Tab-separated table of C-alpha atoms in Angstrom:
chain	number	residue	atom	x	y	z
Q	1	MET	CA	0.000	0.000	0.000
Q	2	SER	CA	1.420	3.386	-0.951
Q	3	PHE	CA	1.075	6.427	1.213
Q	4	PRO	CA	-0.654	9.407	-0.348
Q	5	SER	CA	1.715	12.140	-1.439
Q	6	SER	CA	1.362	15.682	-0.237
Q	7	SER	CA	2.883	17.538	-3.173
Q	8	SER	CA	0.551	20.099	-4.695
Q	9	SER	CA	1.134	18.781	-8.213
Q	10	ASP	CA	-0.977	15.733	-7.452
Q	11	SER	CA	-3.769	17.488	-5.606
Q	12	VAL	CA	-7.288	16.412	-6.367
Q	13	ILE	CA	-8.607	19.608	-4.828
Q	14	SER	CA	-6.449	22.709	-4.670
Q	15	VAL	CA	-7.710	25.839	-2.924
Q	16	VAL	CA	-5.634	29.016	-2.766
Q	17	ASP	CA	-6.542	32.170	-0.826
Q	18	LEU	CA	-10.260	31.571	-1.247
Q	19	VAL	CA	-12.578	34.310	0.010
Q	20	CYS	CA	-16.361	34.177	0.283
Q	21	GLU	CA	-18.515	36.825	1.918
Q	22	PHE	CA	-22.234	36.598	2.538
Q	23	GLY	CA	-23.124	40.253	3.186
Q	24	PRO	CA	-21.118	41.301	6.236
Q	25	VAL	CA	-20.201	37.698	7.108
Q	26	LYS	CA	-16.849	36.339	5.997
Q	27	ALA	CA	-17.709	32.685	5.462
Q	28	LEU	CA	-14.260	31.966	4.026
Q	29	ASP	CA	-11.411	34.277	4.847
Q	30	GLY	CA	-8.384	33.391	2.748
Q	31	VAL	CA	-8.575	29.589	2.791
Q	32	SER	CA	-5.789	27.506	1.254
Q	33	LEU	CA	-5.520	23.730	1.241
Q	34	GLN	CA	-4.384	20.810	-0.887
Q	35	VAL	CA	-6.147	17.455	-0.977
Q	36	PRO	CA	-3.645	14.798	-2.138
Q	37	ARG	CA	-4.800	12.070	-4.508
Q	38	GLY	CA	-5.579	8.804	-2.781
Q	39	SER	CA	-6.041	10.338	0.649
Q	40	VAL	CA	-8.892	10.589	3.075
Q	41	PHE	CA	-9.004	14.280	3.839
Q	42	GLY	CA	-11.051	15.487	6.780
Q	43	LEU	CA	-12.401	18.963	7.210
Q	44	VAL	CA	-13.201	19.563	10.834
Q	45	GLY	CA	-14.825	22.532	12.491
Q	46	VAL	CA	-17.839	23.522	14.539
Q	47	ASN	CA	-21.121	24.346	12.818
Q	48	GLY	CA	-20.780	27.599	10.910
Q	49	ALA	CA	-17.002	27.330	10.544
Q	50	GLY	CA	-17.276	27.392	6.739
Q	51	LYS	CA	-17.050	23.682	5.897
Q	52	THR	CA	-20.124	23.488	3.657
Q	53	THR	CA	-19.230	26.745	1.882
Q	54	LEU	CA	-15.783	25.352	1.121
Q	55	ILE	CA	-17.262	22.094	-0.197
Q	56	LYS	CA	-19.682	24.010	-2.445
Q	57	HIS	CA	-16.709	25.816	-3.974
Q	58	ALA	CA	-14.934	22.526	-4.653
Q	59	LEU	CA	-18.070	21.320	-6.455
Q	60	GLY	CA	-18.332	24.519	-8.474
Q	61	LEU	CA	-21.684	25.415	-6.919
Q	62	LEU	CA	-20.221	28.714	-5.712
Q	63	LYS	CA	-17.899	30.990	-7.659
Q	64	PRO	CA	-14.795	32.289	-5.835
Q	65	GLN	CA	-15.071	35.996	-5.000
Q	66	ALA	CA	-11.300	35.992	-4.677
Q	67	GLY	CA	-8.689	33.251	-4.859
Q	68	GLU	CA	-8.641	30.057	-6.874
Q	69	VAL	CA	-10.231	26.620	-6.706
Q	70	LYS	CA	-9.215	23.646	-8.825
Q	71	THR	CA	-10.968	20.309	-8.659
Q	72	LEU	CA	-9.468	17.355	-10.545
Q	73	GLY	CA	-7.199	19.918	-12.174
Q	74	MET	CA	-10.106	21.918	-13.619
Q	75	ASN	CA	-12.018	25.053	-12.776
Q	76	PRO	CA	-15.183	23.494	-11.330
Q	77	VAL	CA	-17.366	26.512	-12.217
Q	78	VAL	CA	-16.361	26.609	-15.877
Q	79	GLU	CA	-16.073	22.858	-16.455
Q	80	SER	CA	-18.898	21.958	-14.163
Q	81	ILE	CA	-20.284	18.963	-16.079
Q	82	GLU	CA	-16.895	17.365	-16.624
Q	83	VAL	CA	-16.032	17.796	-12.928
Q	84	LEU	CA	-19.359	16.670	-11.484
Q	85	LYS	CA	-19.511	13.436	-13.436
Q	86	ARG	CA	-16.245	12.353	-11.815
Q	87	ILE	CA	-17.365	13.210	-8.284
Q	88	GLY	CA	-19.643	11.385	-5.899
Q	89	TYR	CA	-21.330	13.889	-3.622
Q	90	LEU	CA	-23.308	13.414	-0.448
Q	91	SER	CA	-24.918	16.690	0.571
Q	92	GLU	CA	-25.596	17.641	4.129
Q	93	LYS	CA	-29.311	17.769	3.396
Q	94	ARG	CA	-29.309	14.398	1.540
Q	95	ASP	CA	-31.607	15.992	-1.040
Q	96	LEU	CA	-33.069	13.001	-2.848
Q	97	ALA	CA	-36.331	12.964	-4.816
Q	98	SER	CA	-38.738	12.157	-1.998
Q	99	TRP	CA	-41.600	10.901	-4.194
Q	100	MET	CA	-39.538	8.135	-5.797
Q	101	ARG	CA	-38.991	4.585	-4.661
Q	102	VAL	CA	-35.412	3.511	-3.986
Q	103	ASP	CA	-35.232	1.453	-7.192
Q	104	GLU	CA	-36.759	4.314	-9.212
Q	105	LEU	CA	-34.161	6.679	-7.797
Q	106	VAL	CA	-31.419	4.267	-8.826
Q	107	ARG	CA	-32.762	4.007	-12.378
Q	108	PHE	CA	-33.260	7.770	-12.612
Q	109	THR	CA	-29.746	8.638	-11.410
Q	110	LYS	CA	-28.114	5.936	-13.508
Q	111	ALA	CA	-29.071	7.835	-16.683
Q	112	PHE	CA	-26.680	10.647	-15.775
Q	113	TYR	CA	-23.514	8.653	-15.231
Q	114	GLU	CA	-21.241	6.605	-17.415
Q	115	GLY	CA	-19.620	3.815	-15.504
Q	116	TRP	CA	-22.690	3.117	-13.354
Q	117	ASP	CA	-22.155	-0.296	-11.785
Q	118	ASP	CA	-25.408	-2.278	-11.381
Q	119	GLY	CA	-23.672	-5.135	-9.612
Q	120	TYR	CA	-22.134	-2.768	-7.104
Q	121	VAL	CA	-25.519	-1.156	-6.460
Q	122	GLU	CA	-26.975	-4.605	-5.810
Q	123	SER	CA	-24.260	-5.402	-3.295
Q	124	LEU	CA	-24.665	-2.042	-1.564
Q	125	LEU	CA	-28.463	-2.464	-1.360
Q	126	GLU	CA	-27.856	-5.764	0.345
Q	127	ARG	CA	-25.057	-4.584	2.608
Q	128	PHE	CA	-27.005	-1.505	3.689
Q	129	GLN	CA	-30.208	-3.552	4.011
Q	130	LEU	CA	-32.220	-1.169	1.865
Q	131	ARG	CA	-35.598	-2.132	0.417
Q	132	ARG	CA	-36.014	-1.405	-3.288
Q	133	GLU	CA	-39.753	-0.737	-2.988
Q	134	ALA	CA	-39.417	1.740	-0.120
Q	135	LYS	CA	-40.477	5.323	-0.880
Q	136	VAL	CA	-37.661	7.796	-0.239
Q	137	LYS	CA	-39.926	9.956	1.931
Q	138	THR	CA	-40.604	7.049	4.287
Q	139	LEU	CA	-36.916	6.292	4.917
Q	140	SER	CA	-35.356	6.836	8.328
Q	141	GLN	CA	-32.400	9.220	8.734
Q	142	GLY	CA	-30.003	6.288	8.599
Q	143	GLN	CA	-31.614	4.698	5.535
Q	144	LEU	CA	-31.651	8.072	3.806
Q	145	ALA	CA	-27.935	8.572	4.444
Q	146	LYS	CA	-27.142	5.063	3.209
Q	147	THR	CA	-29.286	5.520	0.091
Q	148	ALA	CA	-27.571	8.817	-0.699
Q	149	LEU	CA	-24.156	7.253	-0.137
Q	150	MET	CA	-25.035	4.286	-2.348
Q	151	ILE	CA	-26.004	6.681	-5.166
Q	152	ALA	CA	-22.756	8.619	-4.690
Q	153	LEU	CA	-20.654	5.428	-4.840
Q	154	ALA	CA	-22.506	3.653	-7.670
Q	155	TYR	CA	-20.367	4.972	-10.540
Q	156	HIS	CA	-16.992	4.561	-8.794
Q	157	PRO	CA	-16.197	8.282	-8.789
Q	158	GLU	CA	-12.516	9.125	-8.439
Q	159	LEU	CA	-13.378	11.745	-5.844
Q	160	LEU	CA	-15.963	11.315	-3.117
Q	161	ILE	CA	-17.114	14.488	-1.355
Q	162	LEU	CA	-19.199	13.990	1.756
Q	163	ASP	CA	-20.696	16.831	3.754
Q	164	GLU	CA	-21.249	15.684	7.351
Q	165	PRO	CA	-21.883	12.064	6.288
Q	166	SER	CA	-22.658	10.827	9.773
Q	167	SER	CA	-24.371	13.826	11.273
Q	168	GLY	CA	-27.570	12.902	13.099
Q	169	LEU	CA	-27.008	9.156	12.770
Q	170	ASP	CA	-26.861	6.460	15.419
Q	171	PRO	CA	-23.500	4.760	16.106
Q	172	ILE	CA	-24.330	1.632	14.125
Q	173	VAL	CA	-25.227	3.447	10.916
Q	174	ARG	CA	-22.272	5.759	11.449
Q	175	ARG	CA	-19.993	2.757	11.556
Q	176	GLU	CA	-21.517	1.363	8.348
Q	177	ILE	CA	-20.927	4.693	6.614
Q	178	LEU	CA	-17.327	4.921	7.817
Q	179	GLU	CA	-16.650	1.345	6.731
Q	180	ALA	CA	-17.994	2.173	3.286
Q	181	ILE	CA	-15.681	5.186	3.140
Q	182	LEU	CA	-12.693	3.061	4.128
Q	183	ARG	CA	-13.579	0.436	1.556
Q	184	THR	CA	-13.750	3.130	-1.110
Q	185	ILE	CA	-10.177	4.235	-0.625
Q	186	GLY	CA	-9.080	0.630	-0.859
Q	187	GLU	CA	-9.914	0.992	-4.540
Q	188	GLU	CA	-6.858	2.312	-6.363
Q	189	GLY	CA	-6.329	6.056	-6.343
Q	190	ARG	CA	-9.698	7.155	-4.998
Q	191	THR	CA	-9.863	10.216	-2.814
Q	192	VAL	CA	-12.336	11.060	-0.087
Q	193	PHE	CA	-12.909	14.622	1.068
Q	194	PHE	CA	-15.314	14.864	3.959
Q	195	SER	CA	-16.437	17.264	6.622
Q	196	SER	CA	-17.398	16.438	10.161
Q	197	HIS	CA	-17.630	17.922	13.588
Q	198	LEU	CA	-17.049	14.507	15.163
Q	199	LEU	CA	-13.400	14.442	16.151
Q	200	ASP	CA	-13.376	10.724	16.857
Q	201	GLU	CA	-14.210	9.740	13.287
Q	202	ILE	CA	-11.832	12.328	11.818
Q	203	GLU	CA	-8.970	10.950	13.893
Q	204	ARG	CA	-9.788	7.373	12.973
Q	205	VAL	CA	-10.216	7.549	9.232
Q	206	CYS	CA	-8.259	10.555	7.936
Q	207	ASP	CA	-4.775	10.701	6.430
Q	208	PHE	CA	-4.935	14.466	6.247
Q	209	VAL	CA	-6.922	16.996	8.167
Q	210	ALA	CA	-7.712	20.699	8.123
Q	211	ILE	CA	-9.093	22.411	11.188
Q	212	VAL	CA	-11.322	25.306	10.153
Q	213	ASP	CA	-12.719	27.986	12.378
Q	214	ARG	CA	-14.598	31.114	11.423
Q	215	GLY	CA	-13.640	30.883	7.781
Q	216	LYS	CA	-9.947	30.263	8.349
Q	217	VAL	CA	-7.768	27.155	8.188
Q	218	MET	CA	-6.160	27.051	11.628
Q	219	ALA	CA	-3.975	24.018	10.876
Q	220	THR	CA	-3.627	21.455	8.127
Q	221	GLY	CA	-1.390	18.463	7.598
Q	222	ARG	CA	-1.038	14.738	8.094
Q	223	MET	CA	-3.237	13.473	10.882
Q	224	GLY	CA	-0.356	11.538	12.428
Q	225	GLU	CA	1.974	14.522	12.449
Q	226	LEU	CA	-0.427	17.055	13.908
Q	227	LYS	CA	0.075	15.764	17.440
Q	228	GLU	CA	3.816	16.108	17.038
Q	229	ARG	CA	3.461	19.766	16.161
Q	230	TYR	CA	1.930	20.798	19.473
Q	231	ARG	CA	2.550	20.432	23.204
Q	232	LEU	CA	0.025	20.742	25.976
Q	233	VAL	CA	1.606	22.445	28.949
Q	234	THR	CA	0.363	23.024	32.451
Q	235	VAL	CA	1.877	25.964	34.282
Q	236	LYS	CA	1.613	27.619	37.636
Q	237	VAL	CA	1.135	31.327	37.057
Q	238	PRO	CA	1.124	33.926	39.833
Q	239	GLN	CA	-1.742	36.400	39.810
Q	240	ASP	CA	-1.422	39.403	37.500
Q	241	VAL	CA	1.138	37.598	35.357
Q	242	SER	CA	0.400	36.888	31.723
Q	243	VAL	CA	2.055	34.142	29.702
Q	244	ASN	CA	1.028	35.750	26.428
Q	245	GLY	CA	4.632	36.328	25.456
Q	246	VAL	CA	5.634	32.662	25.542
Q	247	SER	CA	6.893	31.608	22.118
Q	248	GLY	CA	4.602	29.323	20.174
Q	249	LEU	CA	1.639	29.990	22.445
Q	250	VAL	CA	-1.566	29.182	20.587
Q	251	LYS	CA	-4.170	30.139	23.104
Q	252	SER	CA	-5.303	29.350	26.594
Q	253	SER	CA	-7.610	26.327	26.482
Q	254	GLY	CA	-10.240	27.561	28.868
Q	255	GLU	CA	-8.490	26.648	32.081
Q	256	GLU	CA	-6.006	29.376	32.626
Q	257	SER	CA	-3.221	27.100	33.709
Q	258	GLN	CA	-3.247	25.001	30.511
Q	259	PHE	CA	-1.924	26.100	27.169
Q	260	LEU	CA	-1.401	24.714	23.720
Q	261	LEU	CA	2.045	25.460	22.325
Q	262	GLU	CA	3.066	25.093	18.720
Q	263	ARG	CA	6.435	23.393	19.057
Q	264	ASN	CA	8.238	20.450	17.604
Q	265	GLY	CA	9.354	18.012	20.246
Q	266	THR	CA	9.665	18.505	23.958
Q	267	ALA	CA	9.657	22.114	25.097
Q	268	GLY	CA	11.428	21.125	28.338
Q	269	THR	CA	14.182	23.284	29.759
Q	270	ALA	CA	13.888	26.055	27.210
Q	271	LEU	CA	10.261	26.541	28.161
Q	272	SER	CA	11.005	26.315	31.888
Q	273	GLU	CA	13.540	29.097	31.542
Q	274	GLU	CA	11.216	31.204	29.463
Q	275	LEU	CA	8.456	30.777	32.042
Q	276	SER	CA	10.667	31.460	35.047
Q	277	GLN	CA	11.551	34.830	33.528
Q	278	LEU	CA	7.814	35.536	33.715
Q	279	LYS	CA	7.812	34.182	37.291
Q	280	ALA	CA	5.689	31.253	36.139
Q	281	GLU	CA	6.499	27.591	36.660
Q	282	LEU	CA	6.227	24.625	34.304
Q	283	VAL	CA	4.255	21.864	36.017
Q	284	GLU	CA	3.834	19.344	33.235
Q	285	GLU	CA	3.979	18.964	29.489
Q	286	ASP	CA	2.428	16.301	27.352
Q	287	THR	CA	1.396	15.341	23.844
Q	288	PRO	CA	-2.060	16.821	23.297
Q	289	SER	CA	-4.982	14.729	22.137
Q	290	PHE	CA	-6.673	15.694	18.882
Q	291	ASP	CA	-9.545	17.123	20.957
Q	292	GLU	CA	-7.160	19.349	22.852
Q	293	ILE	CA	-5.534	20.588	19.647
Q	294	PHE	CA	-8.938	21.246	18.155
Q	295	ALA	CA	-10.215	23.072	21.230
Q	296	GLY	CA	-7.043	25.136	21.415
Q	297	LEU	CA	-7.143	26.137	17.764
Q	298	SER	CA	-10.838	26.698	17.270
Q	299	GLY	CA	-11.602	28.277	20.601
Q	300	SER	CA	-14.800	26.316	20.691
Q	301	ALA	CA	-15.657	23.429	22.969
Q	302	ARG	CA	-16.186	19.986	21.536
Q	303	GLU	CA	-19.714	19.322	20.392
Q	304	GLY	CA	-21.817	16.229	20.825
G	1	MET	CA	-6.746	-10.518	17.505
G	2	ARG	CA	-8.554	-8.139	19.792
G	3	LEU	CA	-7.369	-4.556	19.786
G	4	ARG	CA	-8.876	-1.480	21.311
G	5	ILE	CA	-8.365	1.935	19.786
G	6	LEU	CA	-8.803	5.018	21.890
G	7	THR	CA	-9.178	8.383	20.276
G	8	ASP	CA	-8.993	11.477	22.458
G	9	SER	CA	-5.569	10.498	23.717
G	10	GLY	CA	-2.084	11.787	23.026
G	11	VAL	CA	-1.062	8.387	21.636
G	12	PRO	CA	-1.247	8.104	17.830
G	13	ILE	CA	-3.484	5.277	16.587
G	14	TYR	CA	-0.670	3.498	14.713
G	15	PHE	CA	1.325	3.408	17.952
G	16	GLN	CA	-1.628	1.962	19.870
G	17	ILE	CA	-1.768	-0.877	17.347
G	18	VAL	CA	2.006	-1.453	17.553
G	19	SER	CA	2.114	-1.608	21.331
G	20	GLN	CA	-1.005	-3.762	21.649
G	21	VAL	CA	0.250	-6.277	19.093
G	22	LYS	CA	3.591	-6.344	20.886
G	23	SER	CA	1.952	-7.125	24.189
G	24	LEU	CA	-0.262	-9.781	22.576
G	25	ILE	CA	2.935	-11.422	21.310
G	26	ALA	CA	4.692	-11.009	24.639
G	27	SER	CA	1.761	-12.533	26.526
G	28	GLY	CA	1.606	-15.478	24.141
G	29	THR	CA	-1.898	-14.658	22.912
G	30	LEU	CA	-0.371	-14.359	19.470
G	31	SER	CA	2.057	-17.200	18.877
G	32	ALA	CA	5.000	-17.483	16.524
G	33	GLY	CA	3.987	-18.175	12.953
G	34	GLU	CA	0.432	-16.996	13.475
G	35	GLU	CA	-0.984	-14.833	10.711
G	36	LEU	CA	-2.075	-11.261	11.455
G	37	PRO	CA	-5.292	-10.018	9.843
G	38	ALA	CA	-4.907	-8.403	6.423
G	39	ILE	CA	-4.407	-4.643	6.544
G	40	ARG	CA	-7.733	-3.843	4.961
G	41	SER	CA	-9.817	-6.163	7.071
G	42	LEU	CA	-8.206	-4.979	10.301
G	43	ALA	CA	-8.729	-1.358	9.209
G	44	GLU	CA	-12.375	-2.053	8.563
G	45	ARG	CA	-12.830	-3.879	11.844
G	46	LEU	CA	-11.188	-1.130	13.900
G	47	VAL	CA	-12.740	1.584	11.699
G	48	VAL	CA	-9.391	3.225	11.105
G	49	ASN	CA	-7.570	4.320	7.978
G	50	PRO	CA	-5.793	1.391	6.230
G	51	ASN	CA	-2.660	3.525	5.893
G	52	THR	CA	-2.545	3.697	9.679
G	53	VAL	CA	-2.636	-0.097	9.951
G	54	ALA	CA	-0.023	-0.349	7.190
G	55	ARG	CA	2.243	2.003	9.125
G	56	ALA	CA	1.775	-0.028	12.316
G	57	TYR	CA	2.633	-3.270	10.484
G	58	LEU	CA	5.705	-1.623	9.002
G	59	GLU	CA	6.887	-0.573	12.464
G	60	LEU	CA	6.267	-4.081	13.782
G	61	GLU	CA	8.248	-5.506	10.887
G	62	ARG	CA	11.130	-3.118	11.538
G	63	ALA	CA	11.099	-4.122	15.189
G	64	GLY	CA	11.398	-7.759	14.138
G	65	CYS	CA	8.076	-8.735	15.718
G	66	VAL	CA	6.438	-9.793	12.451
G	67	VAL	CA	7.578	-10.900	9.033
G	68	LYS	CA	5.982	-10.284	5.670
G	69	ARG	CA	5.882	-13.155	3.240
G	70	ARG	CA	5.627	-12.095	-0.341
G	71	GLY	CA	1.990	-12.035	-1.380
G	72	ALA	CA	1.001	-14.097	1.606
G	73	GLY	CA	0.357	-11.724	4.456
G	74	THR	CA	1.994	-10.878	7.732
G	75	TYR	CA	3.047	-13.415	10.362
G	76	VAL	CA	4.298	-13.273	13.914
G	77	ALA	CA	8.069	-13.771	13.716
G	78	GLU	CA	9.381	-17.195	14.747
G	79	ASN	CA	11.767	-15.835	17.331
G	80	SER	CA	9.870	-12.681	18.037
G	81	PRO	CA	11.522	-11.727	21.326
G	82	ILE	CA	14.859	-11.373	19.549
G	83	LEU	CA	16.200	-9.601	22.590
G	84	SER	CA	17.963	-11.595	25.250
G	85	ARG	CA	16.479	-11.773	28.734
G	86	ALA	CA	19.087	-9.334	29.993
G	87	GLN	CA	18.229	-6.869	27.242
G	88	ARG	CA	14.535	-7.167	27.941
G	89	LEU	CA	15.169	-6.736	31.653
G	90	ARG	CA	17.088	-3.553	30.934
G	91	ARG	CA	14.115	-2.219	28.972
G	92	LEU	CA	11.740	-3.167	31.749
G	93	ASN	CA	13.904	-1.340	34.268
G	94	GLY	CA	13.757	1.757	32.093
G	95	VAL	CA	9.971	1.696	32.122
G	96	VAL	CA	9.901	1.064	35.883
G	97	ASP	CA	12.222	4.028	36.449
G	98	ASP	CA	9.869	6.244	34.450
G	99	LEU	CA	6.928	4.969	36.438
G	100	LEU	CA	8.638	5.651	39.759
G	101	ALA	CA	9.752	9.108	38.692
G	102	GLN	CA	6.268	10.068	37.561
G	103	GLY	CA	4.602	8.545	40.608
G	104	ARG	CA	6.920	10.348	42.995
G	105	GLN	CA	6.411	13.585	41.107
G	106	GLN	CA	2.683	13.210	41.714
G	107	GLY	CA	3.430	12.933	45.415
G	108	PHE	CA	3.036	9.165	45.982
G	109	ASP	CA	5.491	7.184	48.044
G	110	ASP	CA	6.996	3.931	46.745
G	111	ASP	CA	4.622	1.696	48.699
G	112	GLU	CA	1.624	3.447	47.212
G	113	ILE	CA	3.068	3.115	43.719
G	114	LEU	CA	3.722	-0.586	44.284
G	115	GLU	CA	0.192	-1.003	45.559
G	116	ALA	CA	-1.185	0.719	42.437
G	117	VAL	CA	0.862	-1.593	40.202
G	118	LYS	CA	-0.399	-4.679	42.016
G	119	LYS	CA	-3.966	-3.491	41.702
G	120	ARG	CA	-3.579	-3.014	37.965
G	121	CYS	CA	-2.089	-6.502	37.601
G	122	GLY	CA	-5.072	-7.944	39.443
G	123	ASN	CA	-7.456	-6.170	37.084
G	124	GLY	CA	-5.795	-7.783	34.098
G	125	HIS	CA	-5.590	-4.247	32.832
G	126	VAL	CA	-3.270	-3.811	29.883
G	127	ASN	CA	-2.699	-0.910	27.566
G	128	GLY	CA	-4.733	2.054	28.589
G	129	GLY	CA	-4.318	5.451	27.031
G	130	LYS	CA	-1.647	7.819	28.127
G	131	ARG	CA	-3.834	9.542	30.667
């Protein structure tokens, strides 16, 4: 198995300095990221961070007000048809034709895609335990998500874009969805780009991650290396003393005695000395969990 | 092969797999020559990225705990504890020293630390997270 590369030349999605304003609201404020081919790329942020807006740009549903977006090497606004037929997309709203039956929906959607795989659809219907005769409007949340995912997978798209695929689902369905995602990347060269506010699933399934908050990318990189980039330190600070000047300080994580530091490797003695000049004392330092990195960078508590 | 992955810990997932497989080998639960699950099926079962499992297997291979046979999967190495007893004892002492240092730093005396260790042994508790 080859590891996905991170060079920008082989990016499936490339976003540079993207800006999007809705009236006075800056939904995206200079976003840049690269999604390497063959990777599972997770976009994590609280609700309203700008995840869906970013995804809509990658699909060409929104036109950049400033900056550049390339999907599969093309401008997704100009070459919309060419781009969309190579992407499988699961929208946050799972907008499927509610009056159709599941099998009618399959037949209807099939007409739009070359490479539609009937056998694969059959196996997914079975695996997801979906009834062909069921009306879309009668499906449960979980069945709806699985139906939408089945449609998105049916033509073996080279890029799968999922907006909050497991939001509002019970743990069992969530697991089924994640397994399907993992199986997809087993197929040669396929890329998955998905958003979530569930840190657990991001940490489990992603090769790469971008933490977004209020329209900005706060950090992006390999999932495994993110933890090595930060240290969680506990300090004893006398009253009226601020540690704001400490190098690499990201932000206080709620409790005033704990901080996230952006540093490679152990901060150790250097940090102790720096703190003692401020009359503060280093109590402990540790590798932060993904939750702690997220909380430190997004300034928002973990949801759900 | 039963593994437990904890997210929300400072320990990377690949490392959790490495250390749990190592202790399964050390405890004899996995015996020499036994085949490990295929990367993809283990990834699916644990619901983790297959690249993460691949990285863990690579580390295990480098450490001499497992061997890859061309096109035929991954097996527990025949003489997996390649270290001599003295070498292993030295490693154990290193870990014990760390434990003592950390325990004392938290304000426990040696008897209390020993008591805590005994309790954990009794629980059959192996491989928690870092905190």
